[in-house]
XYZ file of C-alpha atoms in Angstrom:
382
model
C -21.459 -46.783 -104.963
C -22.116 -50.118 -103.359
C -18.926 -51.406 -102.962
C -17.745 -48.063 -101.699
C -19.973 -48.029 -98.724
C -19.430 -51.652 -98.307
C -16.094 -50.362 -98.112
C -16.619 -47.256 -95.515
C -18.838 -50.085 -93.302
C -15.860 -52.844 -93.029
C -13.204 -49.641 -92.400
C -15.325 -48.829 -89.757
C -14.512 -51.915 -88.026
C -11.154 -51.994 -87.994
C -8.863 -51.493 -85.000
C -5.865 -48.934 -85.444
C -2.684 -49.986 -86.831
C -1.008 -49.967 -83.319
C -2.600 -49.948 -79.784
C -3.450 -46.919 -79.349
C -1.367 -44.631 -76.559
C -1.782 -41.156 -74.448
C 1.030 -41.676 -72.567
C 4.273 -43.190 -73.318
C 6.077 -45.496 -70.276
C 7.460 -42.772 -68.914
C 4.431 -40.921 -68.542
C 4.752 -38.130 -71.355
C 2.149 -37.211 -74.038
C 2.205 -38.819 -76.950
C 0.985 -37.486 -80.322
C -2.207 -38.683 -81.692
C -1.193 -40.164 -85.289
C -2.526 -44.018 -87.171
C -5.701 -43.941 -84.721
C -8.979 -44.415 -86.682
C -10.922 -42.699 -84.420
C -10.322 -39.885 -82.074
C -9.001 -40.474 -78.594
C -9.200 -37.235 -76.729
C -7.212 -37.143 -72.958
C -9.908 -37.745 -70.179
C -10.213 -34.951 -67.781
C -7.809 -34.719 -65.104
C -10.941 -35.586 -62.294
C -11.000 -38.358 -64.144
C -7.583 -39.641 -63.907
C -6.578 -38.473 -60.441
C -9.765 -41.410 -59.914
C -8.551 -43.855 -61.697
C -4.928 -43.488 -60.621
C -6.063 -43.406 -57.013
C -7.731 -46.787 -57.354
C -5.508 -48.581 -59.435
C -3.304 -47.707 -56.021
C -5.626 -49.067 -54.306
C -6.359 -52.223 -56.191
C -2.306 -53.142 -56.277
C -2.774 -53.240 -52.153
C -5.706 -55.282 -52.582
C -3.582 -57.554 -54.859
C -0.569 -57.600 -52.895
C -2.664 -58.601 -49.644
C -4.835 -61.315 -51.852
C -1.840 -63.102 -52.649
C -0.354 -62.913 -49.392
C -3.332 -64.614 -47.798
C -2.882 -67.558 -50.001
C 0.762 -67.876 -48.071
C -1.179 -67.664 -44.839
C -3.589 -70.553 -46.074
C -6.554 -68.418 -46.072
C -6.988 -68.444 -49.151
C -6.990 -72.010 -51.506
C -5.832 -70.194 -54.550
C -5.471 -66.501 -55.936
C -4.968 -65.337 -60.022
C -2.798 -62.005 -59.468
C -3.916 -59.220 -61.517
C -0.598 -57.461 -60.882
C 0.591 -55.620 -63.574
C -3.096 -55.546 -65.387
C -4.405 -52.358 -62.731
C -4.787 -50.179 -65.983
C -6.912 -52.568 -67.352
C -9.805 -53.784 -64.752
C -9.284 -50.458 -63.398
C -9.554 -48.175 -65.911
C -12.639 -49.848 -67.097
C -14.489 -50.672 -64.027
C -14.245 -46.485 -63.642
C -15.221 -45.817 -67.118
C -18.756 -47.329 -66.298
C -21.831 -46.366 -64.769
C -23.327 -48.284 -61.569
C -26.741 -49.317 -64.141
C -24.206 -50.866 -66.680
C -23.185 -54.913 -65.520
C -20.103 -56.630 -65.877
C -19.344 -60.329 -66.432
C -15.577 -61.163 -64.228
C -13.250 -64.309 -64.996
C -11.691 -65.573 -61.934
C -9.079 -63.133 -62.410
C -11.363 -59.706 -61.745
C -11.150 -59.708 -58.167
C -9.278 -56.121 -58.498
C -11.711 -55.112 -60.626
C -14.772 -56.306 -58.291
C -13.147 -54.333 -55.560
C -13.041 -51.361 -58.010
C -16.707 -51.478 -58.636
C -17.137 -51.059 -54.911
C -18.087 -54.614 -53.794
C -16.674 -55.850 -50.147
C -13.360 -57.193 -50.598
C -13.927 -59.858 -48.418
C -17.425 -60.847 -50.560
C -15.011 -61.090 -53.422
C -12.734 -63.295 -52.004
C -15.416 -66.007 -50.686
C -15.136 -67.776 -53.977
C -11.579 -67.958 -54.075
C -11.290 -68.989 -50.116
C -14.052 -71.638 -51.111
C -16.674 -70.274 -48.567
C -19.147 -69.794 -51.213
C -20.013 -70.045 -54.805
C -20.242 -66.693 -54.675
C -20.325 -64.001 -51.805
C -21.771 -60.575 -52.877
C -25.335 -60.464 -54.697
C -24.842 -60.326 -58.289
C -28.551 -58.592 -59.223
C -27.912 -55.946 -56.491
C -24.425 -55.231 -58.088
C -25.205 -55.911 -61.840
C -21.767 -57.537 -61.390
C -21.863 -61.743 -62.422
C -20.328 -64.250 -60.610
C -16.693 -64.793 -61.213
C -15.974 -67.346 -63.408
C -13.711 -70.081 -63.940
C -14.426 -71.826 -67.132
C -13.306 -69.700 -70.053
C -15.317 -67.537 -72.044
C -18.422 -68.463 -70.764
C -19.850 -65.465 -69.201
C -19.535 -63.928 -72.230
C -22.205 -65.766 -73.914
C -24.138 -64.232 -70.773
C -22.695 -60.790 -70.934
C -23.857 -60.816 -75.235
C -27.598 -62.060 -73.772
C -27.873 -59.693 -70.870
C -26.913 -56.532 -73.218
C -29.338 -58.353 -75.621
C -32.393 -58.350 -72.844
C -30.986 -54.683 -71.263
C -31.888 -53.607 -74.852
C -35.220 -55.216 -75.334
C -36.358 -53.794 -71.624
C -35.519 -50.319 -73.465
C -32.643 -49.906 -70.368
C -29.648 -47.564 -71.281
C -27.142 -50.060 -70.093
C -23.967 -51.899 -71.393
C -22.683 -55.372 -70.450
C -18.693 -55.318 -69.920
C -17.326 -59.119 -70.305
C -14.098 -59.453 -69.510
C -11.749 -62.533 -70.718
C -8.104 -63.174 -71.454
C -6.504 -63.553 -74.248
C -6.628 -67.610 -74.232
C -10.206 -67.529 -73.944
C -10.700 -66.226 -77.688
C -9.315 -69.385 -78.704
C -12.709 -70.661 -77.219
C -15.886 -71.133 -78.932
C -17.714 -69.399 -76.475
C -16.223 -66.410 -77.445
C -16.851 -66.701 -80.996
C -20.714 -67.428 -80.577
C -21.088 -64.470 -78.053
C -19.623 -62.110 -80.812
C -21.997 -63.218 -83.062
C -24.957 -63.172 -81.168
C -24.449 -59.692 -80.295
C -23.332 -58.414 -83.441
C -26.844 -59.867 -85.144
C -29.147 -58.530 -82.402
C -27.013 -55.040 -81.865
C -26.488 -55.916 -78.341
C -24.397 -52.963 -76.209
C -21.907 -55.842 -75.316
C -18.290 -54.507 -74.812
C -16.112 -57.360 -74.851
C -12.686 -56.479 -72.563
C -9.739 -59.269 -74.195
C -6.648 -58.615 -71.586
C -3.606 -60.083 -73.625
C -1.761 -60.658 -70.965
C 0.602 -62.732 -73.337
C 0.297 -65.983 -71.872
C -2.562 -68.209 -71.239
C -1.232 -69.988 -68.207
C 1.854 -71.454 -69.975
C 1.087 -71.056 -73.360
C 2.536 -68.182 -75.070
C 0.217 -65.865 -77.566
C 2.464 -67.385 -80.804
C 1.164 -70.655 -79.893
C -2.385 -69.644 -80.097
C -3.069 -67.326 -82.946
C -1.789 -66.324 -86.037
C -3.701 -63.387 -86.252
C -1.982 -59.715 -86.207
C -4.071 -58.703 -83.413
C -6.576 -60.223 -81.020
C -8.876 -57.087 -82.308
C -8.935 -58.445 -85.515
C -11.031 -61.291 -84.982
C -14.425 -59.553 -84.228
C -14.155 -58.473 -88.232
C -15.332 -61.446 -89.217
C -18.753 -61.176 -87.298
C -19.205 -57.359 -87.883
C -17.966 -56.339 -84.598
C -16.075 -52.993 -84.603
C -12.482 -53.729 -82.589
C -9.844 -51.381 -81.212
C -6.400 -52.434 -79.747
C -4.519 -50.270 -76.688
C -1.792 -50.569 -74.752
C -3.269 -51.916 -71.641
C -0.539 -50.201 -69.440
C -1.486 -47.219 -70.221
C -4.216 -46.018 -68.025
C -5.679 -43.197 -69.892
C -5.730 -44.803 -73.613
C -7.704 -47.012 -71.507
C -10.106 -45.026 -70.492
C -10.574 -43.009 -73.819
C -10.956 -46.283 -75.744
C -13.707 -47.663 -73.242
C -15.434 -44.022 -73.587
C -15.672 -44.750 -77.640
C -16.698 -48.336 -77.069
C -19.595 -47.224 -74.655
C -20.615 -44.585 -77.008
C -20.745 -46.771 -79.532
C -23.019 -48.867 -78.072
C -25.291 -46.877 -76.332
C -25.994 -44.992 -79.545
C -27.458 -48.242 -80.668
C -24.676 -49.363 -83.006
C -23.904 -52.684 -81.096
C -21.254 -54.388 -79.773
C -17.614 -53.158 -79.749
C -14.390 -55.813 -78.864
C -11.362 -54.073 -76.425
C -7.821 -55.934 -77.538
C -5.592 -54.502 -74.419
C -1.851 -55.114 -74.569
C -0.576 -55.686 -71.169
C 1.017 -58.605 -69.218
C 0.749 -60.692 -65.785
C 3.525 -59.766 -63.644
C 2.874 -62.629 -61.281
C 2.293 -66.246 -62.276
C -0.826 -67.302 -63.536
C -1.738 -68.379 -59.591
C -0.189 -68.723 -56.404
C 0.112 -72.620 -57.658
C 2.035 -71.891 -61.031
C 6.031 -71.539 -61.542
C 5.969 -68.858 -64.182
C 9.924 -69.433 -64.537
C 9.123 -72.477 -66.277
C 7.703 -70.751 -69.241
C 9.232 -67.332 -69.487
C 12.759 -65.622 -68.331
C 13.298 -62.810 -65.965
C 14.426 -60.531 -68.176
C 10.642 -60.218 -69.806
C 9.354 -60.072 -66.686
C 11.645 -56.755 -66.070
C 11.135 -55.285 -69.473
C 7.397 -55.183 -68.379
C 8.285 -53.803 -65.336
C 9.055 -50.570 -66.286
C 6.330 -50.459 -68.260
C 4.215 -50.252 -64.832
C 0.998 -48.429 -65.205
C 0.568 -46.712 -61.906
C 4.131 -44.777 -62.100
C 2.920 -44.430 -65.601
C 0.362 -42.399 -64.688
C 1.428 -40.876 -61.448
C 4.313 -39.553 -63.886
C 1.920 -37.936 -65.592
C -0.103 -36.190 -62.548
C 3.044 -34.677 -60.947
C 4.158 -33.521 -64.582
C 0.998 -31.610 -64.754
C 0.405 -30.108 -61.489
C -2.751 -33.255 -60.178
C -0.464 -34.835 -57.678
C 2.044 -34.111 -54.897
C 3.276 -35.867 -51.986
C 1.060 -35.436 -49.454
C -1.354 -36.298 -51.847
C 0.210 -39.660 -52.806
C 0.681 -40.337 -49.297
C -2.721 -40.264 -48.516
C -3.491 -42.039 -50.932
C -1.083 -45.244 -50.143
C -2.440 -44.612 -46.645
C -5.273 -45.464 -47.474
C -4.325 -48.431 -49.245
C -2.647 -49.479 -45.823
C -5.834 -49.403 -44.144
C -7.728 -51.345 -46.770
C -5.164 -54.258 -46.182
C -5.070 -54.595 -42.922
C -9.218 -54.148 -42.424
C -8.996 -57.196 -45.605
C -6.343 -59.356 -43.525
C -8.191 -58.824 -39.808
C -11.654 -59.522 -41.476
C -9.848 -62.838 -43.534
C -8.597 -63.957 -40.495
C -11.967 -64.909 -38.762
C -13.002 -68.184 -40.186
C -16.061 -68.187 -41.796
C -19.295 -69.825 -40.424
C -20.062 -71.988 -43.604
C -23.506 -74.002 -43.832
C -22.843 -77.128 -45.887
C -26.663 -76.711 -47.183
C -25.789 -73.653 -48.702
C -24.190 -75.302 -51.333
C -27.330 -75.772 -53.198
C -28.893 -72.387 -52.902
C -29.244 -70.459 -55.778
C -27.910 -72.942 -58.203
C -31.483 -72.488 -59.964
C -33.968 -70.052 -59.582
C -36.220 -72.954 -58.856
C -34.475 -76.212 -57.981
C -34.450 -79.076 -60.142
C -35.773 -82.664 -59.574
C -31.712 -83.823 -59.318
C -30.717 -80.487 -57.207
C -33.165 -81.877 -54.412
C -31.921 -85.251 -54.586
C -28.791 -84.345 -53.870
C -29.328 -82.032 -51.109
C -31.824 -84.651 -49.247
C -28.637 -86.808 -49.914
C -25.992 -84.299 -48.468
C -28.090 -83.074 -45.779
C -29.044 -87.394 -44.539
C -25.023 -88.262 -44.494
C -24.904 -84.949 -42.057
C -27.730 -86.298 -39.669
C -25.902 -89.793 -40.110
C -22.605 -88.417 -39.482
C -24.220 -86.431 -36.234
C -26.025 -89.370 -34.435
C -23.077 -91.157 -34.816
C -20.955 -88.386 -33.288
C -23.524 -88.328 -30.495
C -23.828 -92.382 -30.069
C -19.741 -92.113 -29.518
C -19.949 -89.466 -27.106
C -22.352 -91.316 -25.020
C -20.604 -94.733 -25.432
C -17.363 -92.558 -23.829
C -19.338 -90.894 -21.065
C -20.912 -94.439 -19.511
């Protein structure tokens, strides 16, 4: 009897055979069969949403990267190609639940409703980080890998203690699991029962390196087994499978079962930034093959198959996306009034010894470098 429900438990775990799929690339049902839970379709509210911001995120994108061309921008990780993913699970939450971004979230940010430009301010090196992350239960982005989700495991962990129905979403890529961070954060979370959903986006490539070169392991999902996390896998182009898997996940942890690990199968159409030569590292025939796998016709296949879109609504719809690229480029195109003191705010909740010292340092070379300024001027006006 005991090593049958040992059994039943570690089953329990286990992602499906394949990524699970709604919709095929071309937009057509597909059968439910191999999944080892149920996926039912989300409502068609529900996807009409999500396919209307994924439009809108793609404009976002699109504009994002064109900035960096303009020079307002220092650098910009394209999500292109991944809308599904941040999309699909930014909409899938609630505004109480918090979500932990990599540098690559900005789409996903703007999902969640924060100001586009606010997003950007990290990436156009205005600020640490522009929007209020308490007020929007949304972390700052971040650049080292894996990382936040040590925070996102410890949030869910204190959400839980506070008695707070909420979830913490981390995202991360698929390069980050090869990063101890990620490891400890699953365990953490999977001793205390933390409602941590951990989002991987196999994108295929982390930067250069290819997903061969990383892992041996059959699936990314399979690797929160071993610290008795329940996994899924999904095709991450698929926007609804998306959805339906994220809807298990949060039930699963807001019924107190604990954390739950996301493998999505999608890929970067765009380099890794606006500084990388992705033709170093992979041909243009992949890059095609994934192009028809693109998970807004996907979906808008799928509404106009079923009656939930037409072209006036579509229109609208890209109209809109229009207008929320050129307010993004006139409001990017003011520079930004920057105060080098800012630098040190809210590094710590209350500034250490050595934060001090280095802003009495910063801010003396800045009086130094004015009288000087000042002592020239004079010199020139005698």
């Amino acid at each position: 009897m005991r090593d049958t429900l040992h059994e039943a438990s570690v089953e329990a775990l286990l992602p499906s055979p394949r990524p699970v799929q709604l919709l095929d690339p071309t937009g057509a049902p597909v059968a439910q069969s191999g999944t080892r839970r149920p996926y039912p379709m989300p409502s068609a509210d529900r996807l009409q949403d999500v396919w209307r911001h994924m439009v809108l995120g793609r404009r976002f994108d699109l504009q994002a990267t064109a900035l960096t061309k303009q020079g307002r921008l220092a650098v910009y990780p394209s999500s292109r190609g991944q809308e599904a993913c941040q999309v699909g699970a930014i909409r899938s939450l609630t505004a109480r639940d918090w979500v932990f971004p990599t540098y690559r979230e900005s789409m996903a940010l703007v999902t969640r409703g924060i100001d586009p430009v606010e997003v950007l301010a990290l990436l156009r090196g205005s600020a640490h980080c522009g929007y209020d992350p308490p007020a929007q239960r949304t972390a700052a982005q971040c650049t080292p890998l894996a990382t936040q989700l040590v925070h996102a495991a410890g949030t869910a962990y204190g959400l839980k203690r506070r008695g707070e129905d909420c979830v913490a979403l981390g995202f991360i890529g698929d390069g980050a699991t090869s990063e101890g961070d990620f490891h400890e954060a699953l365990n953490f979370a999977a001793v205390f029962d933390a409602p941590a959903i951990f989002f991987v986006q196999n994108n295929k490539y982390a930067i250069s390196v290819p997903l061969s070169k990383q892992t041996k392991a059959p699936s990314l999902a399979y690797k929160g087994i071993g610290y008795g996390v329940a996994c899924e896998q999904v095709d991450g182009n698929d926007p609804a499978a998306v959805m339906a898997v994220m809807d298990a996940a949060l039930d699963h942890c807001r019924s107190g079962r604990g954390p739950f690990l996301i493998e999505a199968h999608t890929y970067r159409l765009d380099a890794h930034t606006n500084a990388d030569d992705a033709s170093r590292y992979r041909s243009g025939d992949e890059v095609t093959a994934w192009l028809e796998r693109d998970p807004i016709a996907r979906l808008e296949a799928y509404l106009r198959a079923s009656g939930l879109l037409n072209d006036d609504q579509a229109n609208a719809v890209r109209q809109e996306a229009e207008a929320l690229a050129t307010d993004l480029r006139n409001r990017m195109n003011t520079n930004p009034e920057v105060d080098p003191m800012s630098l040190f705010d809210n590094v710590f909740a209350s500034p250490t010894p050595q934060v001090a010292e280095a802003r009495a340092m910063v801010e003396a070379e800045i009086k130094a470098e004015m009288n000087a300024e000042m002592q020239t001027a004079e010199e020139v006006t005698r």
